[in-house]
PDB file of N, CA and C in Angstrom:
ATOM      1  N   MET V   1      -7.261 -11.302   3.461  1.00 73.00           N
ATOM      2  CA  MET V   1      -7.826 -10.085   4.021  1.00 73.00           C
ATOM      3  C   MET V   1      -7.481  -8.934   3.081  1.00 73.00           C
ATOM      4  N   ASN V   2      -8.486  -8.144   2.718  1.00 90.00           N
ATOM      5  CA  ASN V   2      -8.179  -7.045   1.805  1.00 90.00           C
ATOM      6  C   ASN V   2      -7.728  -5.796   2.578  1.00 90.00           C
ATOM      7  N   LYS V   3      -7.373  -4.762   1.839  1.00 92.00           N
ATOM      8  CA  LYS V   3      -6.766  -3.568   2.421  1.00 92.00           C
ATOM      9  C   LYS V   3      -7.614  -2.928   3.512  1.00 92.00           C
ATOM     10  N   ILE V   4      -8.871  -2.664   3.210  1.00 94.00           N
ATOM     11  CA  ILE V   4      -9.697  -1.936   4.169  1.00 94.00           C
ATOM     12  C   ILE V   4     -10.023  -2.794   5.387  1.00 94.00           C
ATOM     13  N   HIS V   5     -10.170  -4.100   5.197  1.00 94.00           N
ATOM     14  CA  HIS V   5     -10.423  -4.968   6.348  1.00 94.00           C
ATOM     15  C   HIS V   5      -9.215  -4.982   7.283  1.00 94.00           C
ATOM     16  N   LEU V   6      -8.026  -4.935   6.727  1.00 93.00           N
ATOM     17  CA  LEU V   6      -6.824  -4.855   7.551  1.00 93.00           C
ATOM     18  C   LEU V   6      -6.811  -3.551   8.346  1.00 93.00           C
ATOM     19  N   MET V   7      -7.147  -2.438   7.695  1.00 95.00           N
ATOM     20  CA  MET V   7      -7.187  -1.144   8.381  1.00 95.00           C
ATOM     21  C   MET V   7      -8.243  -1.155   9.492  1.00 95.00           C
ATOM     22  N   HIS V   8      -9.399  -1.774   9.236  1.00 95.00           N
ATOM     23  CA  HIS V   8     -10.442  -1.867  10.260  1.00 95.00           C
ATOM     24  C   HIS V   8      -9.981  -2.734  11.425  1.00 95.00           C
ATOM     25  N   LYS V   9      -9.263  -3.805  11.122  1.00 94.00           N
ATOM     26  CA  LYS V   9      -8.764  -4.683  12.185  1.00 94.00           C
ATOM     27  C   LYS V   9      -7.740  -3.947  13.052  1.00 94.00           C
ATOM     28  N   LEU V  10      -6.880  -3.146  12.429  1.00 93.00           N
ATOM     29  CA  LEU V  10      -5.832  -2.446  13.176  1.00 93.00           C
ATOM     30  C   LEU V  10      -6.343  -1.224  13.937  1.00 93.00           C
ATOM     31  N   PHE V  11      -7.275  -0.475  13.336  1.00 94.00           N
ATOM     32  CA  PHE V  11      -7.669   0.815  13.900  1.00 94.00           C
ATOM     33  C   PHE V  11      -9.151   0.932  14.262  1.00 94.00           C
ATOM     34  N   GLY V  12      -9.942  -0.075  13.963  1.00 95.00           N
ATOM     35  CA  GLY V  12     -11.375   0.017  14.205  1.00 95.00           C
ATOM     36  C   GLY V  12     -12.067   0.656  13.011  1.00 95.00           C
ATOM     37  N   ILE V  13     -13.380   0.835  13.117  1.00 96.00           N
ATOM     38  CA  ILE V  13     -14.156   1.423  12.030  1.00 96.00           C
ATOM     39  C   ILE V  13     -14.585   2.825  12.430  1.00 96.00           C
ATOM     40  N   GLY V  14     -14.351   3.775  11.518  1.00 95.00           N
ATOM     41  CA  GLY V  14     -14.733   5.163  11.763  1.00 95.00           C
ATOM     42  C   GLY V  14     -16.167   5.415  11.334  1.00 95.00           C
ATOM     43  N   ASP V  15     -16.609   6.645  11.487  1.00 94.00           N
ATOM     44  CA  ASP V  15     -17.993   6.969  11.154  1.00 94.00           C
ATOM     45  C   ASP V  15     -18.086   7.883   9.940  1.00 94.00           C
ATOM     46  N   GLY V  16     -17.335   7.556   8.909  1.00 96.00           N
ATOM     47  CA  GLY V  16     -17.374   8.338   7.684  1.00 96.00           C
ATOM     48  C   GLY V  16     -16.802   7.527   6.546  1.00 96.00           C
ATOM     49  N   PHE V  17     -16.373   8.223   5.505  1.00 97.00           N
ATOM     50  CA  PHE V  17     -15.792   7.569   4.336  1.00 97.00           C
ATOM     51  C   PHE V  17     -14.346   8.017   4.163  1.00 97.00           C
ATOM     52  N   CYS V  18     -13.535   7.160   3.576  1.00 96.00           N
ATOM     53  CA  CYS V  18     -12.122   7.461   3.373  1.00 96.00           C
ATOM     54  C   CYS V  18     -11.919   8.781   2.624  1.00 96.00           C
ATOM     55  N   LYS V  19     -12.783   9.081   1.661  1.00 96.00           N
ATOM     56  CA  LYS V  19     -12.624  10.295   0.855  1.00 96.00           C
ATOM     57  C   LYS V  19     -12.637  11.561   1.704  1.00 96.00           C
ATOM     58  N   ASP V  20     -13.209  11.513   2.893  1.00 97.00           N
ATOM     59  CA  ASP V  20     -13.298  12.676   3.767  1.00 97.00           C
ATOM     60  C   ASP V  20     -12.223  12.701   4.845  1.00 97.00           C
ATOM     61  N   CYS V  21     -11.292  11.769   4.780  1.00 96.00           N
ATOM     62  CA  CYS V  21     -10.246  11.648   5.794  1.00 96.00           C
ATOM     63  C   CYS V  21      -8.999  12.439   5.392  1.00 96.00           C
ATOM     64  N   ARG V  22      -8.298  12.938   6.365  1.00 95.00           N
ATOM     65  CA  ARG V  22      -7.066  13.694   6.126  1.00 95.00           C
ATOM     66  C   ARG V  22      -5.964  12.812   5.526  1.00 95.00           C
ATOM     67  N   HIS V  23      -6.004  11.537   5.791  1.00 95.00           N
ATOM     68  CA  HIS V  23      -4.975  10.616   5.303  1.00 95.00           C
ATOM     69  C   HIS V  23      -5.195  10.185   3.854  1.00 95.00           C
ATOM     70  N   PHE V  24      -6.341  10.520   3.287  1.00 96.00           N
ATOM     71  CA  PHE V  24      -6.691  10.154   1.911  1.00 96.00           C
ATOM     72  C   PHE V  24      -6.113  11.180   0.938  1.00 96.00           C
ATOM     73  N   THR V  25      -5.473  10.714  -0.122  1.00 95.00           N
ATOM     74  CA  THR V  25      -4.933  11.613  -1.141  1.00 95.00           C
ATOM     75  C   THR V  25      -5.448  11.206  -2.513  1.00 95.00           C
ATOM     76  N   SER V  26      -5.500  12.174  -3.389  1.00 92.00           N
ATOM     77  CA  SER V  26      -5.924  11.936  -4.757  1.00 92.00           C
ATOM     78  C   SER V  26      -5.066  12.808  -5.666  1.00 92.00           C
ATOM     79  N   GLU V  27      -4.378  12.184  -6.603  1.00 88.00           N
ATOM     80  CA  GLU V  27      -3.505  12.911  -7.524  1.00 88.00           C
ATOM     81  C   GLU V  27      -3.739  12.427  -8.937  1.00 88.00           C
ATOM     82  N   LYS V  28      -3.448  13.287  -9.887  1.00 87.00           N
ATOM     83  CA  LYS V  28      -3.556  12.926 -11.297  1.00 87.00           C
ATOM     84  C   LYS V  28      -2.165  12.806 -11.895  1.00 87.00           C
ATOM     85  N   HIS V  29      -1.959  11.723 -12.632  1.00 83.00           N
ATOM     86  CA  HIS V  29      -0.731  11.503 -13.383  1.00 83.00           C
ATOM     87  C   HIS V  29      -1.120  10.921 -14.732  1.00 83.00           C
ATOM     88  N   ASN V  30      -0.656  11.545 -15.791  1.00 84.00           N
ATOM     89  CA  ASN V  30      -0.948  11.049 -17.144  1.00 84.00           C
ATOM     90  C   ASN V  30      -2.441  10.796 -17.372  1.00 84.00           C
ATOM     91  N   LEU V  31      -3.238  11.765 -16.991  1.00 86.00           N
ATOM     92  CA  LEU V  31      -4.681  11.746 -17.185  1.00 86.00           C
ATOM     93  C   LEU V  31      -5.409  10.666 -16.381  1.00 86.00           C
ATOM     94  N   LYS V  32      -4.733  10.029 -15.443  1.00 86.00           N
ATOM     95  CA  LYS V  32      -5.379   9.031 -14.597  1.00 86.00           C
ATOM     96  C   LYS V  32      -5.315   9.504 -13.151  1.00 86.00           C
ATOM     97  N   LYS V  33      -6.392   9.290 -12.422  1.00 88.00           N
ATOM     98  CA  LYS V  33      -6.459   9.702 -11.021  1.00 88.00           C
ATOM     99  C   LYS V  33      -6.046   8.533 -10.132  1.00 88.00           C
ATOM    100  N   TYR V  34      -5.150   8.804  -9.208  1.00 91.00           N
ATOM    101  CA  TYR V  34      -4.680   7.802  -8.259  1.00 91.00           C
ATOM    102  C   TYR V  34      -5.102   8.211  -6.861  1.00 91.00           C
ATOM    103  N   ARG V  35      -5.751   7.318  -6.164  1.00 95.00           N
ATOM    104  CA  ARG V  35      -6.207   7.584  -4.800  1.00 95.00           C
ATOM    105  C   ARG V  35      -5.448   6.667  -3.855  1.00 95.00           C
ATOM    106  N   LYS V  36      -4.940   7.237  -2.776  1.00 95.00           N
ATOM    107  CA  LYS V  36      -4.117   6.484  -1.833  1.00 95.00           C
ATOM    108  C   LYS V  36      -4.471   6.848  -0.399  1.00 95.00           C
ATOM    109  N   CYS V  37      -4.145   5.965   0.516  1.00 95.00           N
ATOM    110  CA  CYS V  37      -4.237   6.232   1.950  1.00 95.00           C
ATOM    111  C   CYS V  37      -2.800   6.353   2.448  1.00 95.00           C
ATOM    112  N   ARG V  38      -2.471   7.493   3.026  1.00 93.00           N
ATOM    113  CA  ARG V  38      -1.092   7.712   3.484  1.00 93.00           C
ATOM    114  C   ARG V  38      -0.686   6.729   4.578  1.00 93.00           C
ATOM    115  N   VAL V  39      -1.634   6.311   5.398  1.00 94.00           N
ATOM    116  CA  VAL V  39      -1.315   5.366   6.472  1.00 94.00           C
ATOM    117  C   VAL V  39      -1.081   3.975   5.901  1.00 94.00           C
ATOM    118  N   TYR V  40      -1.918   3.556   4.966  1.00 94.00           N
ATOM    119  CA  TYR V  40      -1.743   2.229   4.364  1.00 94.00           C
ATOM    120  C   TYR V  40      -0.451   2.174   3.573  1.00 94.00           C
ATOM    121  N   GLY V  41      -0.162   3.223   2.820  1.00 90.00           N
ATOM    122  CA  GLY V  41       1.064   3.276   2.041  1.00 90.00           C
ATOM    123  C   GLY V  41       0.811   3.790   0.645  1.00 90.00           C
ATOM    124  N   GLU V  42       1.740   4.558   0.159  1.00 87.00           N
ATOM    125  CA  GLU V  42       1.637   5.119  -1.182  1.00 87.00           C
ATOM    126  C   GLU V  42       2.770   4.560  -2.031  1.00 87.00           C
ATOM    127  N   SER V  43       2.432   4.121  -3.206  1.00 84.00           N
ATOM    128  CA  SER V  43       3.435   3.652  -4.151  1.00 84.00           C
ATOM    129  C   SER V  43       2.934   3.974  -5.546  1.00 84.00           C
ATOM    130  N   ARG V  44       3.703   3.686  -6.516  1.00 79.00           N
ATOM    131  CA  ARG V  44       3.271   3.888  -7.898  1.00 79.00           C
ATOM    132  C   ARG V  44       2.601   2.629  -8.438  1.00 79.00           C
ATOM    133  N   SER V  45       2.233   1.756  -7.540  1.00 82.00           N
ATOM    134  CA  SER V  45       1.601   0.498  -7.906  1.00 82.00           C
ATOM    135  C   SER V  45       0.102   0.562  -7.662  1.00 82.00           C
ATOM    136  N   GLU V  46      -0.641  -0.186  -8.460  1.00 84.00           N
ATOM    137  CA  GLU V  46      -2.080  -0.284  -8.244  1.00 84.00           C
ATOM    138  C   GLU V  46      -2.392  -1.036  -6.956  1.00 84.00           C
ATOM    139  N   ALA V  47      -1.422  -1.740  -6.421  1.00 86.00           N
ATOM    140  CA  ALA V  47      -1.633  -2.505  -5.194  1.00 86.00           C
ATOM    141  C   ALA V  47      -1.979  -1.608  -4.015  1.00 86.00           C
ATOM    142  N   THR V  48      -1.587  -0.343  -4.051  1.00 90.00           N
ATOM    143  CA  THR V  48      -1.909   0.574  -2.962  1.00 90.00           C
ATOM    144  C   THR V  48      -2.995   1.572  -3.350  1.00 90.00           C
ATOM    145  N   ASP V  49      -3.649   1.368  -4.496  1.00 93.00           N
ATOM    146  CA  ASP V  49      -4.768   2.240  -4.869  1.00 93.00           C
ATOM    147  C   ASP V  49      -5.885   2.075  -3.839  1.00 93.00           C
ATOM    148  N   TRP V  50      -6.584   3.137  -3.584  1.00 95.00           N
ATOM    149  CA  TRP V  50      -7.573   3.162  -2.522  1.00 95.00           C
ATOM    150  C   TRP V  50      -8.936   3.565  -3.065  1.00 95.00           C
ATOM    151  N   ASN V  51      -9.987   3.035  -2.492  1.00 95.00           N
ATOM    152  CA  ASN V  51     -11.352   3.352  -2.893  1.00 95.00           C
ATOM    153  C   ASN V  51     -11.882   4.452  -1.971  1.00 95.00           C
ATOM    154  N   ALA V  52     -12.261   5.566  -2.552  1.00 95.00           N
ATOM    155  CA  ALA V  52     -12.748   6.708  -1.769  1.00 95.00           C
ATOM    156  C   ALA V  52     -14.019   6.372  -1.007  1.00 95.00           C
ATOM    157  N   GLY V  53     -14.771   5.398  -1.478  1.00 96.00           N
ATOM    158  CA  GLY V  53     -16.035   5.034  -0.854  1.00 96.00           C
ATOM    159  C   GLY V  53     -15.924   4.019   0.265  1.00 96.00           C
ATOM    160  N   PHE V  54     -14.696   3.577   0.588  1.00 96.00           N
ATOM    161  CA  PHE V  54     -14.529   2.645   1.700  1.00 96.00           C
ATOM    162  C   PHE V  54     -15.067   3.284   2.981  1.00 96.00           C
ATOM    163  N   ALA V  55     -15.629   2.468   3.867  1.00 96.00           N
ATOM    164  CA  ALA V  55     -15.980   2.945   5.208  1.00 96.00           C
ATOM    165  C   ALA V  55     -14.658   3.238   5.918  1.00 96.00           C
ATOM    166  N   ALA V  56     -14.543   4.410   6.476  1.00 96.00           N
ATOM    167  CA  ALA V  56     -13.274   4.848   7.060  1.00 96.00           C
ATOM    168  C   ALA V  56     -12.860   3.973   8.244  1.00 96.00           C
ATOM    169  N   CYS V  57     -11.564   3.965   8.486  1.00 96.00           N
ATOM    170  CA  CYS V  57     -11.048   3.235   9.644  1.00 96.00           C
ATOM    171  C   CYS V  57     -11.116   4.154  10.869  1.00 96.00           C
ATOM    172  N   GLY V  58     -10.651   3.679  11.991  1.00 95.00           N
ATOM    173  CA  GLY V  58     -10.701   4.426  13.242  1.00 95.00           C
ATOM    174  C   GLY V  58      -9.831   5.669  13.280  1.00 95.00           C
ATOM    175  N   LEU V  59      -8.995   5.880  12.266  1.00 95.00           N
ATOM    176  CA  LEU V  59      -8.179   7.098  12.218  1.00 95.00           C
ATOM    177  C   LEU V  59      -8.948   8.277  11.626  1.00 95.00           C
ATOM    178  N   PHE V  60     -10.150   8.017  11.129  1.00 96.00           N
ATOM    179  CA  PHE V  60     -10.996   9.065  10.554  1.00 96.00           C
ATOM    180  C   PHE V  60     -11.410  10.031  11.657  1.00 96.00           C
ATOM    181  N   PRO V  61     -11.483  11.314  11.429  1.00 94.00           N
ATOM    182  CA  PRO V  61     -11.255  12.052  10.194  1.00 94.00           C
ATOM    183  C   PRO V  61      -9.827  12.538  10.019  1.00 94.00           C
ATOM    184  N   GLY V  62      -8.970  12.288  10.966  1.00 89.00           N
ATOM    185  CA  GLY V  62      -7.595  12.731  10.796  1.00 89.00           C
ATOM    186  C   GLY V  62      -6.777  12.549  12.057  1.00 89.00           C
ATOM    187  N   LYS V  63      -7.117  11.510  12.827  1.00 92.00           N
ATOM    188  CA  LYS V  63      -6.320  11.236  14.015  1.00 92.00           C
ATOM    189  C   LYS V  63      -4.896  10.959  13.563  1.00 92.00           C
ATOM    190  N   PRO V  64      -3.924  11.443  14.301  1.00 92.00           N
ATOM    191  CA  PRO V  64      -2.542  11.198  13.891  1.00 92.00           C
ATOM    192  C   PRO V  64      -2.201   9.713  13.975  1.00 92.00           C
ATOM    193  N   TYR V  65      -1.393   9.293  13.052  1.00 90.00           N
ATOM    194  CA  TYR V  65      -0.916   7.912  13.043  1.00 90.00           C
ATOM    195  C   TYR V  65       0.446   7.912  13.702  1.00 90.00           C
ATOM    196  N   ALA V  66       0.579   7.217  14.808  1.00 83.00           N
ATOM    197  CA  ALA V  66       1.807   7.241  15.594  1.00 83.00           C
ATOM    198  C   ALA V  66       2.876   6.296  15.062  1.00 83.00           C
ATOM    199  N   GLY V  67       2.534   5.458  14.107  1.00 81.00           N
ATOM    200  CA  GLY V  67       3.517   4.516  13.573  1.00 81.00           C
ATOM    201  C   GLY V  67       4.598   5.229  12.788  1.00 81.00           C
ATOM    202  N   ASP V  68       5.765   4.643  12.755  1.00 74.00           N
ATOM    203  CA  ASP V  68       6.863   5.269  12.017  1.00 74.00           C
ATOM    204  C   ASP V  68       6.957   4.759  10.589  1.00 74.00           C
ATOM    205  N   ARG V  69       6.101   3.822  10.226  1.00 78.00           N
ATOM    206  CA  ARG V  69       6.073   3.276   8.862  1.00 78.00           C
ATOM    207  C   ARG V  69       4.636   3.149   8.400  1.00 78.00           C
ATOM    208  N   THR V  70       4.472   3.029   7.096  1.00 84.00           N
ATOM    209  CA  THR V  70       3.141   2.752   6.567  1.00 84.00           C
ATOM    210  C   THR V  70       2.829   1.274   6.773  1.00 84.00           C
ATOM    211  N   ILE V  71       1.580   0.936   6.696  1.00 86.00           N
ATOM    212  CA  ILE V  71       1.151  -0.446   6.907  1.00 86.00           C
ATOM    213  C   ILE V  71       1.788  -1.377   5.880  1.00 86.00           C
ATOM    214  N   VAL V  72       1.830  -0.967   4.629  1.00 82.00           N
ATOM    215  CA  VAL V  72       2.393  -1.815   3.579  1.00 82.00           C
ATOM    216  C   VAL V  72       3.868  -2.094   3.838  1.00 82.00           C
ATOM    217  N   SER V  73       4.643  -1.083   4.208  1.00 73.00           N
ATOM    218  CA  SER V  73       6.070  -1.321   4.430  1.00 73.00           C
ATOM    219  C   SER V  73       6.300  -2.149   5.685  1.00 73.00           C
ATOM    220  N   THR V  74       5.361  -2.110   6.631  1.00 68.00           N
ATOM    221  CA  THR V  74       5.464  -2.929   7.823  1.00 68.00           C
ATOM    222  C   THR V  74       5.197  -4.391   7.485  1.00 68.00           C
ATOM    223  N   MET V  75       4.270  -4.624   6.564  1.00 65.00           N
ATOM    224  CA  MET V  75       3.884  -5.984   6.204  1.00 65.00           C
ATOM    225  C   MET V  75       4.873  -6.649   5.262  1.00 65.00           C
ATOM    226  N   THR V  76       5.508  -5.883   4.399  1.00 56.00           N
ATOM    227  CA  THR V  76       6.375  -6.490   3.401  1.00 56.00           C
ATOM    228  C   THR V  76       7.714  -6.838   4.006  1.00 56.00           C
ATOM    229  N   LYS V  77       8.201  -7.960   3.633  1.00 53.00           N
ATOM    230  CA  LYS V  77       9.492  -8.410   4.135  1.00 53.00           C
ATOM    231  C   LYS V  77      10.586  -7.834   3.256  1.00 53.00           C
ATOM    232  N   GLY V  78      11.769  -7.778   3.797  1.00 52.00           N
ATOM    233  CA  GLY V  78      12.899  -7.304   3.020  1.00 52.00           C
ATOM    234  C   GLY V  78      13.185  -8.230   1.855  1.00 52.00           C
ATOM    235  N   LYS V  79      13.962  -7.750   0.920  1.00 53.00           N
ATOM    236  CA  LYS V  79      14.291  -8.544  -0.252  1.00 53.00           C
ATOM    237  C   LYS V  79      15.068  -9.777   0.178  1.00 53.00           C
ATOM    238  N   ARG V  80      14.647 -10.901  -0.347  1.00 56.00           N
ATOM    239  CA  ARG V  80      15.337 -12.144  -0.010  1.00 56.00           C
ATOM    240  C   ARG V  80      16.703 -12.179  -0.666  1.00 56.00           C
ATOM    241  N   GLU V  81      17.618 -12.773   0.024  1.00 57.00           N
ATOM    242  CA  GLU V  81      18.957 -12.921  -0.526  1.00 57.00           C
ATOM    243  C   GLU V  81      18.899 -13.926  -1.671  1.00 57.00           C
ATOM    244  N   GLU V  82      19.515 -13.567  -2.784  1.00 63.00           N
ATOM    245  CA  GLU V  82      19.495 -14.464  -3.928  1.00 63.00           C
ATOM    246  C   GLU V  82      20.478 -15.604  -3.704  1.00 63.00           C
ATOM    247  N   THR V  83      20.023 -16.794  -3.967  1.00 69.00           N
ATOM    248  CA  THR V  83      20.886 -17.961  -3.835  1.00 69.00           C
ATOM    249  C   THR V  83      20.884 -18.700  -5.159  1.00 69.00           C
ATOM    250  N   GLU V  84      21.996 -19.320  -5.437  1.00 70.00           N
ATOM    251  CA  GLU V  84      22.120 -20.065  -6.679  1.00 70.00           C
ATOM    252  C   GLU V  84      21.487 -21.441  -6.502  1.00 70.00           C
ATOM    253  N   ILE V  85      20.718 -21.838  -7.485  1.00 72.00           N
ATOM    254  CA  ILE V  85      20.086 -23.151  -7.468  1.00 72.00           C
ATOM    255  C   ILE V  85      21.085 -24.142  -8.037  1.00 72.00           C
ATOM    256  N   PRO V  86      21.321 -25.274  -7.352  1.00 76.00           N
ATOM    257  CA  PRO V  86      22.287 -26.252  -7.866  1.00 76.00           C
ATOM    258  C   PRO V  86      21.934 -26.676  -9.291  1.00 76.00           C
ATOM    259  N   GLY V  87      22.913 -26.616 -10.182  1.00 75.00           N
ATOM    260  CA  GLY V  87      22.712 -26.989 -11.574  1.00 75.00           C
ATOM    261  C   GLY V  87      22.126 -25.880 -12.431  1.00 75.00           C
ATOM    262  N   GLN V  88      21.874 -24.730 -11.843  1.00 72.00           N
ATOM    263  CA  GLN V  88      21.299 -23.616 -12.597  1.00 72.00           C
ATOM    264  C   GLN V  88      22.322 -23.082 -13.596  1.00 72.00           C
ATOM    265  N   MET V  89      21.867 -22.813 -14.815  1.00 72.00           N
ATOM    266  CA  MET V  89      22.757 -22.292 -15.859  1.00 72.00           C
ATOM    267  C   MET V  89      22.790 -20.772 -15.781  1.00 72.00           C
ATOM    268  N   THR V  90      23.849 -20.188 -16.250  1.00 73.00           N
ATOM    269  CA  THR V  90      23.957 -18.739 -16.324  1.00 73.00           C
ATOM    270  C   THR V  90      24.159 -18.354 -17.792  1.00 73.00           C
ATOM    271  N   ILE V  91      24.078 -17.094 -18.097  1.00 71.00           N
ATOM    272  CA  ILE V  91      24.286 -16.670 -19.472  1.00 71.00           C
ATOM    273  C   ILE V  91      25.730 -16.903 -19.911  1.00 71.00           C
ATOM    274  N   PHE V  92      26.613 -17.050 -18.955  1.00 73.00           N
ATOM    275  CA  PHE V  92      28.020 -17.283 -19.286  1.00 73.00           C
ATOM    276  C   PHE V  92      28.276 -18.726 -19.714  1.00 73.00           C
ATOM    277  N   ASP V  93      27.315 -19.611 -19.492  1.00 73.00           N
ATOM    278  CA  ASP V  93      27.458 -21.008 -19.906  1.00 73.00           C
ATOM    279  C   ASP V  93      27.266 -21.172 -21.397  1.00 73.00           C
ATOM    280  N   PHE V  94      26.856 -20.120 -22.117  1.00 70.00           N
ATOM    281  CA  PHE V  94      26.556 -20.215 -23.535  1.00 70.00           C
ATOM    282  C   PHE V  94      27.602 -19.512 -24.411  1.00 70.00           C
ATOM    283  N   SER V  95      28.847 -19.528 -24.045  1.00 58.00           N
ATOM    284  CA  SER V  95      29.847 -18.823 -24.847  1.00 58.00           C
ATOM    285  C   SER V  95      30.421 -19.647 -25.956  1.00 58.00           C
TER     286      SER V  95
END
């Protein structure tokens, strides 16, 4: 499921475009424009880049989002605890 389909599943489909929504942001960094949805999540990764032409979700044009987290941070699991693999070598084995 892609980003906008997830937003439509969670909030329904709005009657406009993301570019006209209050939750849509557009910023320039190093001569490149980055577009994000504040509800979906903002990061410095292309994984959260947003298409201004998407059909808006049910939060359009600016219904408040009552969640305490962005969708991306809700979906991502915490960092897994690192475990040693039996027989795994370390850099200290090469002294």
